mmCIF file of C-alpha atoms and ligand atoms in Angstrom:
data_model
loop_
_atom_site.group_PDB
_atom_site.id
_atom_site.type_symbol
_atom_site.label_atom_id
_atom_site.label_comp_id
_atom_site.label_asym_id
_atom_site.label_seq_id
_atom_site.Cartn_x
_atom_site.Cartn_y
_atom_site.Cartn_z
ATOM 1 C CA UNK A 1 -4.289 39.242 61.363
ATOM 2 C CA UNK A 2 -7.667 40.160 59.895
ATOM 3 C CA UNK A 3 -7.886 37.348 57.327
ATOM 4 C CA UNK A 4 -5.783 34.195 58.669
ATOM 5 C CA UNK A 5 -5.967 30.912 57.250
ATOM 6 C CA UNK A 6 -8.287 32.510 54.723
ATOM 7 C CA UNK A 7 -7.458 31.301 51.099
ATOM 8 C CA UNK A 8 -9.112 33.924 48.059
ATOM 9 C CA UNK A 9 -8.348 33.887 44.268
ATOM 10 C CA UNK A 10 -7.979 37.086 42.969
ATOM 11 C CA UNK A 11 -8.702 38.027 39.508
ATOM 12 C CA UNK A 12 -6.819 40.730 37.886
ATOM 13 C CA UNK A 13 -4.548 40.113 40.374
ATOM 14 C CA UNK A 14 -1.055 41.053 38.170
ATOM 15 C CA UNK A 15 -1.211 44.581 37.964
ATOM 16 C CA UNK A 16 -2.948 47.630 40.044
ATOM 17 C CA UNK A 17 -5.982 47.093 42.328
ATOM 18 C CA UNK A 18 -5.516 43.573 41.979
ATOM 19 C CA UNK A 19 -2.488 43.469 42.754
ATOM 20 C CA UNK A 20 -2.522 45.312 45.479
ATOM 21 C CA UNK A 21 -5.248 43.568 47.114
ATOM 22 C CA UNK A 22 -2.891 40.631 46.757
ATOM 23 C CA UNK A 23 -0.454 42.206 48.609
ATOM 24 C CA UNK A 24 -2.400 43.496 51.521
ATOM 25 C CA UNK A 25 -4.555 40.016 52.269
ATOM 26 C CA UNK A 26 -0.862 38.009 52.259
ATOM 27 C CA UNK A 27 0.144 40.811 54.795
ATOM 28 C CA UNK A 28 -3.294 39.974 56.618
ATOM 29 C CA UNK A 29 -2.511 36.484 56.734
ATOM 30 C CA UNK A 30 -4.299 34.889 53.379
ATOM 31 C CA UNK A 31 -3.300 32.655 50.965
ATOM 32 C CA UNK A 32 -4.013 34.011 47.459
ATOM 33 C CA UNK A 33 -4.077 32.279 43.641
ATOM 34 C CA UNK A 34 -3.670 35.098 41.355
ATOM 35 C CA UNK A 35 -6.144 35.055 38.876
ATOM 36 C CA UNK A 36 -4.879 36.747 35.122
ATOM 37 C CA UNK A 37 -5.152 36.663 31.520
ATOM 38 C CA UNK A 38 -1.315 38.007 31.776
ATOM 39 C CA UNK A 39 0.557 34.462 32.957
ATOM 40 C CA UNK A 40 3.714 35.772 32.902
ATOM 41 C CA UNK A 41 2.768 38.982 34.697
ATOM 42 C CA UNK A 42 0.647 37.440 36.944
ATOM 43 C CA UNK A 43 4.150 35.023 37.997
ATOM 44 C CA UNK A 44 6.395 37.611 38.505
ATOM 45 C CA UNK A 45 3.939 39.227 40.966
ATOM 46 C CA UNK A 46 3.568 35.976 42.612
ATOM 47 C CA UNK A 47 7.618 35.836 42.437
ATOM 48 C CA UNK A 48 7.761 39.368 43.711
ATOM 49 C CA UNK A 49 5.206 38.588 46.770
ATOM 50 C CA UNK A 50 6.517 35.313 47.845
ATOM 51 C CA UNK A 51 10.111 36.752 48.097
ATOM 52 C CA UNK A 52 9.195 39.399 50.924
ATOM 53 C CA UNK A 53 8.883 36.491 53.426
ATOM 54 C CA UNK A 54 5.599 35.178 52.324
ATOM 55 C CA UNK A 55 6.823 31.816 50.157
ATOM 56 C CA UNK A 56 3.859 29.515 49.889
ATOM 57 C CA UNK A 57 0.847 32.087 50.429
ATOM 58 C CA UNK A 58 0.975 32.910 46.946
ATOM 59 C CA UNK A 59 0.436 31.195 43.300
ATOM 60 C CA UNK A 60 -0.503 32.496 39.875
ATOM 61 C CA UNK A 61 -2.652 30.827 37.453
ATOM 62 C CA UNK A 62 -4.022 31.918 33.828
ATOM 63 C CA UNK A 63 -7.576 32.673 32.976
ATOM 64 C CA UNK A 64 -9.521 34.671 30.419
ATOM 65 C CA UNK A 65 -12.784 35.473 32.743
ATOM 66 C CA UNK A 66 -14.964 36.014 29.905
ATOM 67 C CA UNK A 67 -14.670 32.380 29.008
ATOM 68 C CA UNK A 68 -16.504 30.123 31.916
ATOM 69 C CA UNK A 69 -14.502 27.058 32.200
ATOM 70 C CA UNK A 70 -11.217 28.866 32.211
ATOM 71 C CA UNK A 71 -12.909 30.687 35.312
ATOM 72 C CA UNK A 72 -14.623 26.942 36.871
ATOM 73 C CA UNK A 73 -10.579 25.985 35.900
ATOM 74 C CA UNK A 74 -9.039 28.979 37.952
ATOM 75 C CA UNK A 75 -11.429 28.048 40.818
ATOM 76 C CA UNK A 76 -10.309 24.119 40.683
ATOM 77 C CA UNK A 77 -6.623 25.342 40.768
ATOM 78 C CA UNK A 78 -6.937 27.574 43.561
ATOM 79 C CA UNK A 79 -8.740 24.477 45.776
ATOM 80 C CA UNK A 80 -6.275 22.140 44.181
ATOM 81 C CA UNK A 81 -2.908 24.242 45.147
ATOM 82 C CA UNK A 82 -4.725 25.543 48.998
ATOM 83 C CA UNK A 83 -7.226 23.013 49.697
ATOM 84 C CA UNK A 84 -10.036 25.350 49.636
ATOM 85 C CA UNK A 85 -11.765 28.525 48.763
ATOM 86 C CA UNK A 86 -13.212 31.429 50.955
ATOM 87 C CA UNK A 87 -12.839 34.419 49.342
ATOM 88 C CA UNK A 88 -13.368 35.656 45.218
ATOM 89 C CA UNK A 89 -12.180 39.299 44.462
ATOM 90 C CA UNK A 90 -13.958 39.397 40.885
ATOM 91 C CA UNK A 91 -11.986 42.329 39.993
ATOM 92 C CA UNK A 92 -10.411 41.889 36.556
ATOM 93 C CA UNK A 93 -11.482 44.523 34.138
ATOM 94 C CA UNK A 94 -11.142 46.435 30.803
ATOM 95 C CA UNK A 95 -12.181 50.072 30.098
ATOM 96 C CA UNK A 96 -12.092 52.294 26.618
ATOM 97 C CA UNK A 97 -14.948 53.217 24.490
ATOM 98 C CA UNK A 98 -16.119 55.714 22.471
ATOM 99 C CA UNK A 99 -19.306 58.139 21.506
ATOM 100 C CA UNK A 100 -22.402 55.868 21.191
ATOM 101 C CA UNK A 101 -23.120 56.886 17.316
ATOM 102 C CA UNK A 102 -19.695 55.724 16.772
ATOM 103 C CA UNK A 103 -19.709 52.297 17.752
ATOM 104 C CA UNK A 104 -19.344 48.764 16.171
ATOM 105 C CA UNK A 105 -20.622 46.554 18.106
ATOM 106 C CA UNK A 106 -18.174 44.150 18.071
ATOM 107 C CA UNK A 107 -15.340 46.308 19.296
ATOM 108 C CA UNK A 108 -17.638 48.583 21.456
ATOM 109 C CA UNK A 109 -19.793 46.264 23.439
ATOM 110 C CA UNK A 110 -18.791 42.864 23.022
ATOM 111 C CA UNK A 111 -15.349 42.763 24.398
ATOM 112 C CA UNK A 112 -15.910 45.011 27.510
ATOM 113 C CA UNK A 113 -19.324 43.400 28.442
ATOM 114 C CA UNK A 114 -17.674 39.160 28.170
ATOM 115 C CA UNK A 115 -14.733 40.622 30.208
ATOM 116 C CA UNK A 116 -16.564 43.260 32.614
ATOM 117 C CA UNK A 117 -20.034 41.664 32.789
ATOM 118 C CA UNK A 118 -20.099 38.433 31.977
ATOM 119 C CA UNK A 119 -16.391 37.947 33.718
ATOM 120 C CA UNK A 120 -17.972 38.792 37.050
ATOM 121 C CA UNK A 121 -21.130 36.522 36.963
ATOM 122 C CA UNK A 122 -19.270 33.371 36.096
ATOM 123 C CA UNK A 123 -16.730 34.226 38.659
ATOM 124 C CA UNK A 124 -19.982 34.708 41.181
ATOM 125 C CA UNK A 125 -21.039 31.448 39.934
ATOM 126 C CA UNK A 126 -18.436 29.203 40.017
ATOM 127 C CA UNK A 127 -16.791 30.395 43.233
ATOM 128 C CA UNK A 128 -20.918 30.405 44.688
ATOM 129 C CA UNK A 129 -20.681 26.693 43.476
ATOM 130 C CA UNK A 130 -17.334 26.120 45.104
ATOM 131 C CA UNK A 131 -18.450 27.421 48.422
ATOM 132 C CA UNK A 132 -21.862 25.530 48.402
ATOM 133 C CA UNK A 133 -20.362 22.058 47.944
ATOM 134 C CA UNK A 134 -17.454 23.053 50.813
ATOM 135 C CA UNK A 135 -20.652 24.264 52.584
ATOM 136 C CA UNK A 136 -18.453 26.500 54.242
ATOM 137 C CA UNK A 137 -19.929 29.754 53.321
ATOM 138 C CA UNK A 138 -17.555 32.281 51.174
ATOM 139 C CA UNK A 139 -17.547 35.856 50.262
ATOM 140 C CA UNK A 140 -17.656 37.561 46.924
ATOM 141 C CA UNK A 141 -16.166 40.815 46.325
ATOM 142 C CA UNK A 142 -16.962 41.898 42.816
ATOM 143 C CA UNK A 143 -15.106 45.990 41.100
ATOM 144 C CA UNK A 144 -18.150 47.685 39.900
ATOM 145 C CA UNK A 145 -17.293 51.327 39.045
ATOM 146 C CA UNK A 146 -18.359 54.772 40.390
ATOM 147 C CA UNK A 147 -19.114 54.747 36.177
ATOM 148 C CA UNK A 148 -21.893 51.859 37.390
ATOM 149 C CA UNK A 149 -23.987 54.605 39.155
ATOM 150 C CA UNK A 150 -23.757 57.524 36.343
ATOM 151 C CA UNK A 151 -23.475 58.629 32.586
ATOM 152 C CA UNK A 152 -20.215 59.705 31.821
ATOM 153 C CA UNK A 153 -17.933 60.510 28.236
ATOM 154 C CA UNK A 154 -17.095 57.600 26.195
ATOM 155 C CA UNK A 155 -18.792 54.904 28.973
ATOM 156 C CA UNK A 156 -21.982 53.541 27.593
ATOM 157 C CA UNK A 157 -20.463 50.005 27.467
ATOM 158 C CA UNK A 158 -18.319 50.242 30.696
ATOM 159 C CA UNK A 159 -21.164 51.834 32.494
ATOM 160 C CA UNK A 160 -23.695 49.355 31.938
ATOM 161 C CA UNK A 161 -21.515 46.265 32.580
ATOM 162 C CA UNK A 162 -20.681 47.605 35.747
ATOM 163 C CA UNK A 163 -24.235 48.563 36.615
ATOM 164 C CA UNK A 164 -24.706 45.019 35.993
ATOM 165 C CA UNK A 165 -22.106 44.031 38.854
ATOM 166 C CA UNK A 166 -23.959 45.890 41.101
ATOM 167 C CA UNK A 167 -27.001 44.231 40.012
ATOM 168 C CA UNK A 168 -25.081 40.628 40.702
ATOM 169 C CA UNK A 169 -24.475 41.442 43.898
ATOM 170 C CA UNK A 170 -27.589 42.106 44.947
ATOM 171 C CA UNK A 171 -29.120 38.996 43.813
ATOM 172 C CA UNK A 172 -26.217 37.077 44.709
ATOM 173 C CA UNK A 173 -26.312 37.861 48.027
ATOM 174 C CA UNK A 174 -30.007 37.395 48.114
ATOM 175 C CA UNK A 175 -29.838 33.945 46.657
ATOM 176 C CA UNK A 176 -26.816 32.471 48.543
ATOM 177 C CA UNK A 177 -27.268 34.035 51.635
ATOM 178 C CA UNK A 178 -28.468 30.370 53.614
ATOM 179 C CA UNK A 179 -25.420 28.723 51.962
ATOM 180 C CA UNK A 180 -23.679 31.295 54.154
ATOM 181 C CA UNK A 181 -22.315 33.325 51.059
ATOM 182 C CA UNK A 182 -22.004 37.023 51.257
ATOM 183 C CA UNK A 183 -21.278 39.635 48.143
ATOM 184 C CA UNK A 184 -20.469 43.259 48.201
ATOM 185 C CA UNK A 185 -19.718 45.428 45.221
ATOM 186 C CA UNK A 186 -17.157 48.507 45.821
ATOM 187 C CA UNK A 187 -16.765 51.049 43.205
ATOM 188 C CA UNK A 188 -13.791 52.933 43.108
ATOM 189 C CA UNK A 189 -12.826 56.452 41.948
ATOM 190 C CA UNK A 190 -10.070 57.675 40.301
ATOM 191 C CA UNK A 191 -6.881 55.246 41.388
ATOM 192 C CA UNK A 192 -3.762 55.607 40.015
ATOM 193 C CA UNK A 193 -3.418 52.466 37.891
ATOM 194 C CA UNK A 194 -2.011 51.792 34.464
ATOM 195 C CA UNK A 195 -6.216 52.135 32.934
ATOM 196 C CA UNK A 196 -5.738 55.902 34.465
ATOM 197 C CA UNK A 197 -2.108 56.457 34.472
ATOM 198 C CA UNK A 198 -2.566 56.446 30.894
ATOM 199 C CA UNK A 199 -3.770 59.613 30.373
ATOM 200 C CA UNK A 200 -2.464 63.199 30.476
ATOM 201 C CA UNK A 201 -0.950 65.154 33.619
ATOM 202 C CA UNK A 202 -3.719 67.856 32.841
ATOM 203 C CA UNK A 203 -6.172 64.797 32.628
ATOM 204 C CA UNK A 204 -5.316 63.143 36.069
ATOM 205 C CA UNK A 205 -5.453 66.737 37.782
ATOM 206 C CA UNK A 206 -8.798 66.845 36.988
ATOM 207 C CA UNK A 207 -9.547 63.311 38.041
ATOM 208 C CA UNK A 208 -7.939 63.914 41.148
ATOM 209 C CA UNK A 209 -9.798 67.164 41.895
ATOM 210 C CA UNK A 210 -13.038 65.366 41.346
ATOM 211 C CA UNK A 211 -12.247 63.712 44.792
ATOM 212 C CA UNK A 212 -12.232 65.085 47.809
ATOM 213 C CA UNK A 213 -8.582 64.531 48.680
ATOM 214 C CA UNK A 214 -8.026 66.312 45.566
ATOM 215 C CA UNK A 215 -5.829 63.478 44.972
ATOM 216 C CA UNK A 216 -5.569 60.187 42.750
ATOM 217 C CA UNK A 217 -6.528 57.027 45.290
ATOM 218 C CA UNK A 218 -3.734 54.486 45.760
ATOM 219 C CA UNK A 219 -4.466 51.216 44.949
ATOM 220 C CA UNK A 220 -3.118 50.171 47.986
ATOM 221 C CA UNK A 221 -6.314 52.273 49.761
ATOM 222 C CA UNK A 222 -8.655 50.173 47.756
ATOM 223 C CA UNK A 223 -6.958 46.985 48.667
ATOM 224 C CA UNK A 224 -7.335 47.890 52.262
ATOM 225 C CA UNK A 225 -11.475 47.950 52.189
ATOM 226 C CA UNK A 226 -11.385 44.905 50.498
ATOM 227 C CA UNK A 227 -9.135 42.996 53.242
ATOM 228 C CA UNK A 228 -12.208 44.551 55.461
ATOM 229 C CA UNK A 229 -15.076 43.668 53.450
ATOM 230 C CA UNK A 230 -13.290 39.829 52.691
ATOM 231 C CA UNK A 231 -12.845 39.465 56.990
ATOM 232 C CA UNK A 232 -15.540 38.384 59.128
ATOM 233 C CA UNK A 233 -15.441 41.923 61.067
ATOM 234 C CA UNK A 234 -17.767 42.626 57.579
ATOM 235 C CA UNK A 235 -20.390 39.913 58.511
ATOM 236 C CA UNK A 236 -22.952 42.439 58.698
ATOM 237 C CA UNK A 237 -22.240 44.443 54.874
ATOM 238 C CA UNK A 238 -24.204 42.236 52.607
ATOM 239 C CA UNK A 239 -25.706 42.616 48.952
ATOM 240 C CA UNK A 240 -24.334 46.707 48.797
ATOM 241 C CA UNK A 241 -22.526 48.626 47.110
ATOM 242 C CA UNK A 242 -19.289 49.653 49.439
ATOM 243 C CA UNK A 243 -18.692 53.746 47.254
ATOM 244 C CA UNK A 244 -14.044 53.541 47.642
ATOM 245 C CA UNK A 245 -14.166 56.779 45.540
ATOM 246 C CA UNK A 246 -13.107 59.582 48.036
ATOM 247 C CA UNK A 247 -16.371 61.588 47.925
ATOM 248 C CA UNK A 248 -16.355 61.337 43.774
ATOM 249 C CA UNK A 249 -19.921 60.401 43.840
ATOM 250 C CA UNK A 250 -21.184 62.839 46.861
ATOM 251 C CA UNK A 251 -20.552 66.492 44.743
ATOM 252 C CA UNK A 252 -20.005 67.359 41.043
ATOM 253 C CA UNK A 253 -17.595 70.246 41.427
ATOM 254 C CA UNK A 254 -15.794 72.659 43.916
ATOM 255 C CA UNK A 255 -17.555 76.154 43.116
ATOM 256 C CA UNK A 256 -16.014 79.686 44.045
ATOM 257 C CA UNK A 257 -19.440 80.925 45.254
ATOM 258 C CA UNK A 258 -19.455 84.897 47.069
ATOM 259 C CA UNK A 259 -21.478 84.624 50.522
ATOM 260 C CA UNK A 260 -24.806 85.133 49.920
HETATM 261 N N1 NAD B 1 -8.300 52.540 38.079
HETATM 262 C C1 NAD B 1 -9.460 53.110 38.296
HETATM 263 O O1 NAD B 1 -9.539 54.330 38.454
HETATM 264 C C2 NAD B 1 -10.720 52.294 38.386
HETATM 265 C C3 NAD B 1 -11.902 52.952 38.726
HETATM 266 C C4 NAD B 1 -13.085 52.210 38.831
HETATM 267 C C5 NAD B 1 -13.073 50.853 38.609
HETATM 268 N N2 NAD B 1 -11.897 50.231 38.260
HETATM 269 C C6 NAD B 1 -11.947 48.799 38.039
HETATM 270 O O2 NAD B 1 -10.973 48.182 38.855
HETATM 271 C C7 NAD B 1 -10.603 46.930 38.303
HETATM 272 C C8 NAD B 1 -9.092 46.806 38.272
HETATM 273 O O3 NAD B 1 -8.596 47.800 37.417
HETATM 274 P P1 NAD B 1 -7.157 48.469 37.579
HETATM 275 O O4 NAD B 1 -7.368 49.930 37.556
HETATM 276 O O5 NAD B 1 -6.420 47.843 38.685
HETATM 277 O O6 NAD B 1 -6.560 48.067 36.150
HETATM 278 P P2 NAD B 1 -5.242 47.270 35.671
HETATM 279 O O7 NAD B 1 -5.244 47.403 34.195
HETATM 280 O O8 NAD B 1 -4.061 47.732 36.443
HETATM 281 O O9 NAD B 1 -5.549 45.765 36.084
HETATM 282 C C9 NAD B 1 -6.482 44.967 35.409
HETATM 283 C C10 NAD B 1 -5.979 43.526 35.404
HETATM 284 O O10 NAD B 1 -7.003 42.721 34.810
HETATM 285 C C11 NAD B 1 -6.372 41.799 33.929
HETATM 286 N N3 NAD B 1 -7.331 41.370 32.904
HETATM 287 C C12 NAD B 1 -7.814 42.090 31.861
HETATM 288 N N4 NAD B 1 -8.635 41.347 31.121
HETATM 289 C C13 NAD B 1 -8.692 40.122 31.706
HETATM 290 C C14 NAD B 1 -9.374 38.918 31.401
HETATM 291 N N5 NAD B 1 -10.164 38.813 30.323
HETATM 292 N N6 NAD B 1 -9.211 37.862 32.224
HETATM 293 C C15 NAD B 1 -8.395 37.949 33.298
HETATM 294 N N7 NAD B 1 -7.718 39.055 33.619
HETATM 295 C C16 NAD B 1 -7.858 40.131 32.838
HETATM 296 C C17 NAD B 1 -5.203 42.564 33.355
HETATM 297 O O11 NAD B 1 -4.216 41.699 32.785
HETATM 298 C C18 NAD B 1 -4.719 43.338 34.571
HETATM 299 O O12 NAD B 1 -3.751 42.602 35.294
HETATM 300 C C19 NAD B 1 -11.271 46.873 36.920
HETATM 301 O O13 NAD B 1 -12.455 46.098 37.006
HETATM 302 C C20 NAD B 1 -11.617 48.316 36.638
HETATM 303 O O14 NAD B 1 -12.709 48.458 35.762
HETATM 304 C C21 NAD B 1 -10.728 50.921 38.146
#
């Protein structure tokens, strides 16, 4: 098993990617604290997991990310409950906006930068801490966006925060590196989770055709690069960008062009 006797807290962990990524690294022999601002959620997926024969590789805790010492707390309780820490998924995340003209700041920015942005570096620095005093080196997974490489409708805010994960990762990797710490950022496409499944049948026909499956991606596909990128058969991807978006960010459309 890819990642035995490996013990990661992952954020977001109650519902879609997350969760699925909690899923697959119990199957690949990890122990995981889920990491959500949705307790009760985040229990009954801990509930749900531990009763297909995995009792004891799985706990839930609380946390708002965009608030630091809930985040330093979540970090404590996952060492506390497993003894140690080797892996953070920083992957809990909010999207929305709207035109640029049309913001207030406070509803617009704020909100999706603390949770999206600022979520992501404290969980880079408090698990980065974590691993430093174990000195057993870690790795840090952080959910950018394929939205963190391009413009798109209705993303200013969502864009830039996840520009700035990439931007973490980088630097984290660069700085942490001779504590033995590694971070990649993956950005995923269009997965079928409740922030997509939201939206119109017409809608996610489109999304899907922007991939080049011409299909939504199932969490479940995303949770299975992470389990790679989290192993040590990864040792070698380091401060990059990992693109999980089916091709999304390699054309712009499928055109019905004659020979010529
Ligand atoms: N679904 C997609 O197509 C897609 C594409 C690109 C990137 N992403 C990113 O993937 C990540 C996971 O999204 P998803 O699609 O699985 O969405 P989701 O809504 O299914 O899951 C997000 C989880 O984050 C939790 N959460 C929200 N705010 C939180 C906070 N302040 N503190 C702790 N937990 C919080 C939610 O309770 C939820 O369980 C997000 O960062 C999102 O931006 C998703």
């Amino acid at each position: 098993m890819r990642l035995e006797g490996k013990i990661a807290l992952i954020t977001g962990g109650a519902s879609g990617i997350g969760l699925a990524t909690v899923q697959k690294f119990v199957r690949e022999g990890a122990k995981v604290m889920i990491a959500d601002i949705d307790l009760e959620r985040a229990r009954a997926a801990a509930d749900a997991v531990s009763g297909e024969g995995f009792d004891g590789s799985v706990a839930a805790v609380g946390v708002d990310v965009s608030v630091y010492a809930e985040v330093e707390a979540a970090v404590a309780r996952a060492v506390e409950h497993f003894g140690r820490l080797d892996v953070i998924f920083n992957n809990a995340g909010i999207a929305g906006g709207r035109p640029l003209l049309e913001h207030d700041p406070v509803k617009d920015y704020e909100p999706i930068i603390r949770v999206d942005q600022d979520g992501v570096y404290y969980g880079i620095l408090a698990a980065g801490r974590q691993f430093r005093a174990q000195g057993t080196g870690g790795v840090i997974i952080s959910t950018s966006s394929i939205y963190g490489e391009q413009a798109a409708e209705l993303s200013f805010t969502y864009s830039a925060a996840k520009a700035a994960v990439i931007s973490f990762t980088r630097s984290a990797a660069y700085e942490l590196a001779p504590y033995g710490i590694r971070a990649v950022a993956i950005t995923p496409g269009r997965v079928g989770t409740p922030i997509i499944n939201q939206f119109s049948d017409d809608l996610k026909a489109t999304f899907a055709s922007e991939q080049l499956r011409d299909r939504m991606t199932e969490p479940s596909e995303i949770a299975d690069v992470v389990a790679f990128l989290a192993s040590d058969e990864s040792n070698v991807i380091n401060g990059t960008v990992v693109h999980v978006d089916d091709g999304y960010s390699v054309f712009k459309q499928r055109l019905d062009l004659p020979v010529f």
